[in-house]
Each structure stands twice: as C-alpha cells, then as structure tokens.
GROMACS .gro file of C-alpha atoms in nm:
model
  325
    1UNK     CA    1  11.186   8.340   5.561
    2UNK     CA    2  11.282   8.399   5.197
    3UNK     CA    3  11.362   8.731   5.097
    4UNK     CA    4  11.110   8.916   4.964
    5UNK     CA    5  11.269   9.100   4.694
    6UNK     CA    6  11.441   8.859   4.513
    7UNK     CA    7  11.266   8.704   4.244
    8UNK     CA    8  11.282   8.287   4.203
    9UNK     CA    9  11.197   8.029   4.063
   10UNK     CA   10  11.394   7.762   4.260
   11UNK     CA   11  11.169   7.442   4.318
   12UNK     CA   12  11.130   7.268   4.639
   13UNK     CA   13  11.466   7.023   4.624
   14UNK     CA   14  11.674   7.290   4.500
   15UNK     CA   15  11.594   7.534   4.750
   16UNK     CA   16  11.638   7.234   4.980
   17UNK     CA   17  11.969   7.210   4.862
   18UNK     CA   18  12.058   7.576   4.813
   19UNK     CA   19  11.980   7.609   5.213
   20UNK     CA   20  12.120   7.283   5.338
   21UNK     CA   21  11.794   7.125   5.443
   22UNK     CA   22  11.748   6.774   5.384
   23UNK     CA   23  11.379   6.772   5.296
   24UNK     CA   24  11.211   6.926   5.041
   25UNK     CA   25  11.044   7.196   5.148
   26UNK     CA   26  10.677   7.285   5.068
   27UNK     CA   27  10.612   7.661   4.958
   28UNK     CA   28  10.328   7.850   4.962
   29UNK     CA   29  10.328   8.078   4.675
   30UNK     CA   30  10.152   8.369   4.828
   31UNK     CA   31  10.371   8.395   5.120
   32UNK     CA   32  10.744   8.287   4.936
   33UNK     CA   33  10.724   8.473   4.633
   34UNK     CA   34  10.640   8.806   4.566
   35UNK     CA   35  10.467   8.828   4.175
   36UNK     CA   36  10.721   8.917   3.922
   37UNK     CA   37  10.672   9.265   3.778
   38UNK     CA   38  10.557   9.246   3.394
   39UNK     CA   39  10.699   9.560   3.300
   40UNK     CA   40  11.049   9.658   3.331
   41UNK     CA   41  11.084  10.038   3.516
   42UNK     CA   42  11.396  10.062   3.261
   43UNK     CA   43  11.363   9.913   2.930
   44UNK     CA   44  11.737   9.813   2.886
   45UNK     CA   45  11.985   9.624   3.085
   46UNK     CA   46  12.408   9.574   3.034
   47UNK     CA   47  12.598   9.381   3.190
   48UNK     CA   48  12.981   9.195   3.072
   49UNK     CA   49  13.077   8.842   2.948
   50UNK     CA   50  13.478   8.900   2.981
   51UNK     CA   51  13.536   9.203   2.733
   52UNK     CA   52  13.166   9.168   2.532
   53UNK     CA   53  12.912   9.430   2.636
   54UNK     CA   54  12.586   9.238   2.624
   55UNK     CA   55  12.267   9.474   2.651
   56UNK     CA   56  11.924   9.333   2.667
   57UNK     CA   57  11.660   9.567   2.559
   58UNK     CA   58  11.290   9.522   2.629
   59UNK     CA   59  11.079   9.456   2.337
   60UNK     CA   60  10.721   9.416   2.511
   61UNK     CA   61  10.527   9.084   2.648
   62UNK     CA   62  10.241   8.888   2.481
   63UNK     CA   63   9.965   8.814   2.787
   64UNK     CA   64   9.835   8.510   2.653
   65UNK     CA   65   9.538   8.343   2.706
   66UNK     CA   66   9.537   8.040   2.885
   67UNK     CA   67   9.479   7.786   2.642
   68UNK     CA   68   9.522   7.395   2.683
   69UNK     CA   69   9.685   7.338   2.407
   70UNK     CA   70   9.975   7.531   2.467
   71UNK     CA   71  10.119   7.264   2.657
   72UNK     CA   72  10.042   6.930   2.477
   73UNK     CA   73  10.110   6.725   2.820
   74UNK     CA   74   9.940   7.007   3.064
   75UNK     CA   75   9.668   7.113   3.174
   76UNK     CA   76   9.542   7.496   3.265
   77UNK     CA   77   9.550   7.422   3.536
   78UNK     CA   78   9.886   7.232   3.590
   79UNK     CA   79  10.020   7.587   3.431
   80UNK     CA   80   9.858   7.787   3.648
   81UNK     CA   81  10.026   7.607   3.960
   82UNK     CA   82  10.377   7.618   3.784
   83UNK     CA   83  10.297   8.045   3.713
   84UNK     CA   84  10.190   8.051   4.105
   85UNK     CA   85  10.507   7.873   4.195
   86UNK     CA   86  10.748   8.105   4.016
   87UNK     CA   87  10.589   8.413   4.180
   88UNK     CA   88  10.468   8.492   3.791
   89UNK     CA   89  10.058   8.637   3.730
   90UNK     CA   90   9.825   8.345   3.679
   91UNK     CA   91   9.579   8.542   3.487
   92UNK     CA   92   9.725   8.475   3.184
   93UNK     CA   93  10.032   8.325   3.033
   94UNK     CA   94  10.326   8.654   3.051
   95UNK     CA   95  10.572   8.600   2.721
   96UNK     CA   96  10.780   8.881   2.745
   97UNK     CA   97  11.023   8.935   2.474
   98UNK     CA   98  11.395   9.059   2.495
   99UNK     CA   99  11.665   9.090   2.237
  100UNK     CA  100  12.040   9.143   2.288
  101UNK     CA  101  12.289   9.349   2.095
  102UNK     CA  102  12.627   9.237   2.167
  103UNK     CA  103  12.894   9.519   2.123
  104UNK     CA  104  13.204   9.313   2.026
  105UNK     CA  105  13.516   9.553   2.011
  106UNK     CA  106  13.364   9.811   1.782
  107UNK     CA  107  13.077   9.585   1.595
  108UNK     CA  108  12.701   9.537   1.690
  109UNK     CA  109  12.574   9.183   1.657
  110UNK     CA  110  12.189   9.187   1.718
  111UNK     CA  111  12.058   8.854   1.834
  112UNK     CA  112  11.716   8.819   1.693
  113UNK     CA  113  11.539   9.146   1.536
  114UNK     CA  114  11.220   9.117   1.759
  115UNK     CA  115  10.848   9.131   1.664
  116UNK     CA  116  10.841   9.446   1.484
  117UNK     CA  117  10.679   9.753   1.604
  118UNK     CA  118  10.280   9.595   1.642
  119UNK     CA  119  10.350   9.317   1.432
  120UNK     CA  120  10.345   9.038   1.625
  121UNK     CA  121  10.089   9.158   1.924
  122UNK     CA  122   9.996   9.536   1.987
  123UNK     CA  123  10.199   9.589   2.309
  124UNK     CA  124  10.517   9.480   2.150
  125UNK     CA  125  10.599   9.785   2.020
  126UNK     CA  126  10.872   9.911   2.327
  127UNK     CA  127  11.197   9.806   2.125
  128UNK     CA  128  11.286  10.094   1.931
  129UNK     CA  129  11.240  10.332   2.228
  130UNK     CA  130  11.434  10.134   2.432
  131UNK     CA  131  11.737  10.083   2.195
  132UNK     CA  132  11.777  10.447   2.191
  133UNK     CA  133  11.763  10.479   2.543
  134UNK     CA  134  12.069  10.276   2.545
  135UNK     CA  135  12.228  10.463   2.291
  136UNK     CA  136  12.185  10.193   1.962
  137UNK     CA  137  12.155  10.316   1.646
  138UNK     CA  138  11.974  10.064   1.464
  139UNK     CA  139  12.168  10.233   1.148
  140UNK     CA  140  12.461  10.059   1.312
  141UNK     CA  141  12.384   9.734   1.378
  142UNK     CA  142  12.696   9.544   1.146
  143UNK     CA  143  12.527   9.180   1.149
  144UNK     CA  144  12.183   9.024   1.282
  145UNK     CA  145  12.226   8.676   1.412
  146UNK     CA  146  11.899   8.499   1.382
  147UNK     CA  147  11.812   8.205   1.572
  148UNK     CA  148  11.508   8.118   1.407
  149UNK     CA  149  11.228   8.207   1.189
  150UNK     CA  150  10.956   8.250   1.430
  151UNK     CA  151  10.786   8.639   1.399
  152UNK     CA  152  10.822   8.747   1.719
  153UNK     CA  153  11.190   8.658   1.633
  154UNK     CA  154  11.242   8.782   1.240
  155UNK     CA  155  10.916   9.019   1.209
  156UNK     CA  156  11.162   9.317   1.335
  157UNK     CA  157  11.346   9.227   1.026
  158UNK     CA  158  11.066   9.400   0.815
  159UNK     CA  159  10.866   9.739   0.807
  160UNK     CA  160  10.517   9.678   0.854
  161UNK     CA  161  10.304   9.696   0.544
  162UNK     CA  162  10.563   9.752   0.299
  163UNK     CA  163  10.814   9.476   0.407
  164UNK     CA  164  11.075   9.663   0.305
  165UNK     CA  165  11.453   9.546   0.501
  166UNK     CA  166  11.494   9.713   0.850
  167UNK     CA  167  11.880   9.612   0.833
  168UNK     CA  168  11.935   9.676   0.459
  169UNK     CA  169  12.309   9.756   0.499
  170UNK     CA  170  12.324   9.491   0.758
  171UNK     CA  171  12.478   9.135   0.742
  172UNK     CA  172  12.218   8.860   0.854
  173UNK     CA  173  12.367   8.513   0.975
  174UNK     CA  174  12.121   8.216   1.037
  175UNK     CA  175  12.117   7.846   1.034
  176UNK     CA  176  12.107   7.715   0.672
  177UNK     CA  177  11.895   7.425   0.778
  178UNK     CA  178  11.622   7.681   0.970
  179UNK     CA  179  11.642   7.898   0.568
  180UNK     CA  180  11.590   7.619   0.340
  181UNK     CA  181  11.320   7.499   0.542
  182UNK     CA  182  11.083   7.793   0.575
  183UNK     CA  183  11.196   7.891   0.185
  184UNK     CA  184  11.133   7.533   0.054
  185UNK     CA  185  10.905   7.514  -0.264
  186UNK     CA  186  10.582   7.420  -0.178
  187UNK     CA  187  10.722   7.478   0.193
  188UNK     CA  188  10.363   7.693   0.264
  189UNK     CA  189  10.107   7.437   0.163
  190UNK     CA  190  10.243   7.208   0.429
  191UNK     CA  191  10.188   7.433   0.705
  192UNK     CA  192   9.927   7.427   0.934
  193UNK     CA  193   9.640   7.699   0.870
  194UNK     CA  194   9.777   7.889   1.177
  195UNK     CA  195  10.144   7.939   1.048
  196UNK     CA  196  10.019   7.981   0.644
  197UNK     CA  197  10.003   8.313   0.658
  198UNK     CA  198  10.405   8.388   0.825
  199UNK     CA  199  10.527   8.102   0.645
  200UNK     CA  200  10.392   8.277   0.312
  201UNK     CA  201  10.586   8.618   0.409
  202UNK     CA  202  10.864   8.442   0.492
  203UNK     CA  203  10.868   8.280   0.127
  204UNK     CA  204  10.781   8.605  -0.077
  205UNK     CA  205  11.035   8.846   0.133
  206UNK     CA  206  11.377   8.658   0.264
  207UNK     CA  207  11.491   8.525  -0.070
  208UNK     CA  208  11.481   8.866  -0.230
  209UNK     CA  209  11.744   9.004  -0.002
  210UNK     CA  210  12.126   8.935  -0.076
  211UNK     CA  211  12.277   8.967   0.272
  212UNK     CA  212  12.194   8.646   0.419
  213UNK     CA  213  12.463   8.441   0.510
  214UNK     CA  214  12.337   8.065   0.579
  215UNK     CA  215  12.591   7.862   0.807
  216UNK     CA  216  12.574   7.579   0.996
  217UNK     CA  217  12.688   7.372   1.347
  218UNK     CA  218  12.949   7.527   1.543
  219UNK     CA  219  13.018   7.774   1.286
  220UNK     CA  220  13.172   8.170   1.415
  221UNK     CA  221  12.909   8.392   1.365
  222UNK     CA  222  13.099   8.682   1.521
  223UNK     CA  223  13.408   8.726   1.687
  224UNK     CA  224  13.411   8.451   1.985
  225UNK     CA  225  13.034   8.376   1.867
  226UNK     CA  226  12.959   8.056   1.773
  227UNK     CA  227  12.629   7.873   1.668
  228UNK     CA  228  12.487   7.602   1.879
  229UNK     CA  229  12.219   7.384   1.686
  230UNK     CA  230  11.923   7.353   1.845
  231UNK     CA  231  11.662   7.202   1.689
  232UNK     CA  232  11.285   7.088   1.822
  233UNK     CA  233  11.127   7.421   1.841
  234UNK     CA  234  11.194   7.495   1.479
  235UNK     CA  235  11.391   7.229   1.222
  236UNK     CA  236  11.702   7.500   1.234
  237UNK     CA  237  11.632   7.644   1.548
  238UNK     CA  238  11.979   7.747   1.673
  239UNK     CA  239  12.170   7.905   2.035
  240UNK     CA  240  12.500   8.145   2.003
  241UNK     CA  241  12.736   8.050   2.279
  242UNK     CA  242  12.944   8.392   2.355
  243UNK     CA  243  13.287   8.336   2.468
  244UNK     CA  244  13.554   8.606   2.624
  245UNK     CA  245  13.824   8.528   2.815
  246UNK     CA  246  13.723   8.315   3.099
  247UNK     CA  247  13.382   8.395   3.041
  248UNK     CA  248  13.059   8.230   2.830
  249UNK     CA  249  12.681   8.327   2.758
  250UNK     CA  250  12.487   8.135   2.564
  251UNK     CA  251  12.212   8.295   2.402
  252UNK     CA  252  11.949   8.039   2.410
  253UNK     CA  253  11.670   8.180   2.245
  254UNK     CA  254  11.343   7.933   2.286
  255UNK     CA  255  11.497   7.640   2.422
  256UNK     CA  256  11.336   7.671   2.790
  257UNK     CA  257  11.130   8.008   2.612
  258UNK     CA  258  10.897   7.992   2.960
  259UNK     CA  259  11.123   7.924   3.268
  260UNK     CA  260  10.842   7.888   3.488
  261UNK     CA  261  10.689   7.634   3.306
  262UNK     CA  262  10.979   7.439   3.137
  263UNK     CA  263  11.280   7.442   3.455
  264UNK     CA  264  11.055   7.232   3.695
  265UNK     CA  265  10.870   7.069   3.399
  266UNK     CA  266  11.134   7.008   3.140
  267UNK     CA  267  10.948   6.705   2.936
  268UNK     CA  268  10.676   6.979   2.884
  269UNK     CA  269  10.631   7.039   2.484
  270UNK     CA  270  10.486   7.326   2.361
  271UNK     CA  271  10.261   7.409   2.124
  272UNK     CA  272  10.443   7.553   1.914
  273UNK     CA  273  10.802   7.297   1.929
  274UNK     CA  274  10.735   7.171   1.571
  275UNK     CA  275  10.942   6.809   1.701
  276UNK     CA  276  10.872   6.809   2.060
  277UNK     CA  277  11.055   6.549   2.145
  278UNK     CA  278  11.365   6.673   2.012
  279UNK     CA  279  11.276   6.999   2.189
  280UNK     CA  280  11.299   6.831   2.450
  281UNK     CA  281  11.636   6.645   2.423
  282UNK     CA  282  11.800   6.952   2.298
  283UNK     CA  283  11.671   7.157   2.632
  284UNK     CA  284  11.776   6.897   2.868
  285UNK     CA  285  12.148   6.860   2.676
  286UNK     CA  286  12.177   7.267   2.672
  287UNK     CA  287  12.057   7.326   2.978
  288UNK     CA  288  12.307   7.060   3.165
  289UNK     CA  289  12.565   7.188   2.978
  290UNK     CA  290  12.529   7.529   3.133
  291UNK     CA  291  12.517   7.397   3.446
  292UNK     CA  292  12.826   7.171   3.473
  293UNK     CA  293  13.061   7.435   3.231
  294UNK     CA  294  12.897   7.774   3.467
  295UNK     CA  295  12.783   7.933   3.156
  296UNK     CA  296  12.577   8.210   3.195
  297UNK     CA  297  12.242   8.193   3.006
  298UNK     CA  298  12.027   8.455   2.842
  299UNK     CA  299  11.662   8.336   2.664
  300UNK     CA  300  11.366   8.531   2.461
  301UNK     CA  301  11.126   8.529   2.674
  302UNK     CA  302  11.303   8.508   3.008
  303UNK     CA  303  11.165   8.789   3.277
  304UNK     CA  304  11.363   9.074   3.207
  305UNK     CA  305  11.619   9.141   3.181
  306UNK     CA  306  11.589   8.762   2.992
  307UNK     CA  307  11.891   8.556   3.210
  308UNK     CA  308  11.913   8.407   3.512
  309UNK     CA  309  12.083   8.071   3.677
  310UNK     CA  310  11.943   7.750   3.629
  311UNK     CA  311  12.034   7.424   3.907
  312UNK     CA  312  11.994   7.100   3.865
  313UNK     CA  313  11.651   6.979   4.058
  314UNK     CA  314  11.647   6.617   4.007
  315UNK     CA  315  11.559   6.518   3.704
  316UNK     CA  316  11.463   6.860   3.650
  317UNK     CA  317  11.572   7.250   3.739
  318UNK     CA  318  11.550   7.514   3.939
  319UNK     CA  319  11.554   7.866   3.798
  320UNK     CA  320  11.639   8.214   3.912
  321UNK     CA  321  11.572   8.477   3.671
  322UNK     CA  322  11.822   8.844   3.735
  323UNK     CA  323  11.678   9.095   3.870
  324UNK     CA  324  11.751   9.472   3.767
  325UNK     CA  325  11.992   9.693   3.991
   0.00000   0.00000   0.00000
C-alpha cells in the first residue's frame, strides 16, 4: 500500500515503473492518495541549489470555479478525474501561488512580485506576512526577475489604488519580447474584453518607471541566473534556470502552472496560453530537459512549497510535488 503521507501525483505507468511492476496499475483515488492540504501550516519554505538559498514563500491560492473553458481540449469533468487522481480537492480548481527570492551571496533576486495584497483575488493577500516570517525585507530586494506580465505575476509590482512602484529602488529584469508586447501602441484594443482592463494598467504604469532592464534568450539575469524563453503562455513568457556548482533549478513559472492537470495531460492548453500550441511545445521541451539533465524544478502554482520531480510517463509525466518537513 502507498504511503499515506506522501503526497503524488505519479500516474499509473510511472508508478509501475517506480515499483518494478510490469503493468500499469489502476488506482483508486480515495484509497491511494490522501487530498493535498490547500493551505500551508508555514507560509515559507528554504531549501539549497549548491551555494543559492532559494526560499519559496506562500502568496495565497485562487479556488476557481470549474469552468469548461479553462481547458480548451477538456472537459469538467475530464478535470475533475485528473484533480481526483493527484489526491488534489475536486470542488473547485486550487491555483495556489508561490514566489521565490533567491539569496545569491549577499543579493535578493525576487522571481515574480506576486498578485499584490487583494489584487488579483481576495485570499491572496498571505505574501507580505510570510516574507517577514522568513526574515525578507522587501526594502531589500536588489532586482525582480519577471517572467511574465500576467497579474497574479506583476500586480505585486504595484500598490493598490495608487499604483505607485513596490520596488522603487529595485532593479526589474524581464524578457524584452514579453515588454514590447504588452506596451505596444494600440497593444489594448487588441485584447480580448477579459484582459482590457490589465493590459490597460500595464500600458499607463510600466513605461513610466526607469528601472526596467529588457533582455533577451539565454541572457544572465543574476549571478549563475540565466533566462530560458518560454513562450505559449504569454508571447515573452520566460523560465530562469539557477545554476551553482553541481547543482540547477529552473524556475519555471507557468509552463506546467497546474501539475495535476498538465504532467499526465501535457497536450492540454489552457485558457489562458495565448499560443497554445507553442505552450505546448515549449512544456514538453522544458520539461524533458529537466528530466534527462536532473534539474530540479520550481513552478507558480505548484502545491507548496511550488517544486517537486517530474518522470517521464510515456508520452507524458508523472509528478511528485515536495512536501514540507
């Protein structure tokens, strides 16, 4: 019998494999997988890649409403199964939300500024509070790297209401391709009604501030940092592979943003992947190249504490998200 405790998301063949059986084995949810908690007990999490201190801190989860277009090629209920197969709730669709501050010798790199304190859904508000139960000082925080401008990803960037910079004194580092596109002319009249109104914040706030630095593929965005282009979800949607001595992380951001769904399900495409397809080609590539290198893998809206191992499954993958000590 599978433990209990541990949390996974390992599909039939892989746990096949995993346990040296040659069939794939049929599980019942209710009896293999205990649900995955939605809230963290402890809003923070460290752990090392080589000498980088990597510390994923809770922002707060977005219970969404099933809804069948969130999945272009799945049903509700197809979802539902996938939820009830990764031990996750099936009452509605858990997006939690972590970011990770990266202490790097003596600088902080924040990876993504989060949703803002009740700006992108009322119970994401847990980030500040749990940064200073880690002991960050957002006041310190040298660069922001985003990965793209989605506002559960940039929204932290702003104070609500005024939209006045969080990170003023801060240097923030994103794909030039994901800038140009969301700060186009004319870039908010091609939106879709749904995005109008972020896409017309994004225009009338970013360009005002002069510590963006735009760079592109494969460029160092901190000390043994480099960007990883990504695009599908977003047109400059970008990953930050972390490298230290023997050791890698790659920060993955939305590639696979719902592990449940996406591992076992990879040719899934979301809702909101602006080029599916391409989302699609650029998971699969990523996600295989974690595999065969053993690089460790952090995401957005993994469980916390947002990484776990993925294992090739076929043509598709088993996941198993870390658990907290």
């Amino acid at each position: 019998m599978l433990n209990m405790t541990r949390r996974t998301v390992l599909s039939s063949a892989a746990a096949a494999a995993a346990f040296g059986l040659s069939a794939r084995l049929e599980f019942i949810p209710s009896l293999a997988l205990a649900e995955t908690p939605l809230e963290p007990t402890v809003g923070f999490y460290r752990y090392k890649v080589g000498d980088v201190e990597v510390t994923a801190i809770y922002d707060g989860i977005w219970r969404k409403p099933h809804d069948p277009a969130f999945i272009k090629n799945a049903s509700i209920e197809d979802t539902k199964q996938a939820l009830a197969a990764a031990g996750q709730t099936t009452e509605f669709m858990p997006i939690p939300l972590t970011v990770v501050v990266l202490k790097i010798g003596d600088r902080l790199v924040m990876m993504d500024a989060g949703s803002g304190v009740g700006q992108w859904q009322a119970n994401a508000t847990h980030l500040p509070a749990n940064m200073a139960a880690a002991g960050i000082d957002y006041k310190n925080i040298d660069t922001v790297i985003i990965s793209h401008f989605h506002p559960d990803h940039v929204w932290g960037l702003m104070e609500k209401g005024t939209n006045a910079p969080v990170f003023a004194h801060a240097e923030i580092i994103t794909n030039a391709d994901e800038y140009n596109w969301w700060t186009a002319p004319g870039r908010v009249d091609t939106l879709a009604a749904g995005r109008k109104d972020a896409g017309r914040r994004i225009a009338d706030v970013f360009p005002k501030w002069q510590n963006w630095k735009l760079v592109g593929d494969g460029a160092e965005v901190a000390p043994g940092v480099h960007l990883v282009s990504a695009p599908g979800h977003t047109p400059g949607h970008s990953t930050f592979l972390v490298a230290s001595g023997k050791e890698q992380l790659l920060v993955s951001a939305d590639i696979m943003y719902v592990p449940a769904l996406l591992a076992p399900h990879p040719d899934w495409q979301g809702s909101y992947d602006q080029d599916g397809p391409a989302a699609i080609v650029t998971r699969r590539k990523l996600i295989d190249r974690i595999i065969a290198d053993n690089i460790k893998i952090c995401g957005s809206h993994f469980p916390f504490p947002g990484s776990g191992t993925f294992v090739k499954d076929g043509n598709a993958y088993g996941f198993t998200p870390t658990t907290q000590a």
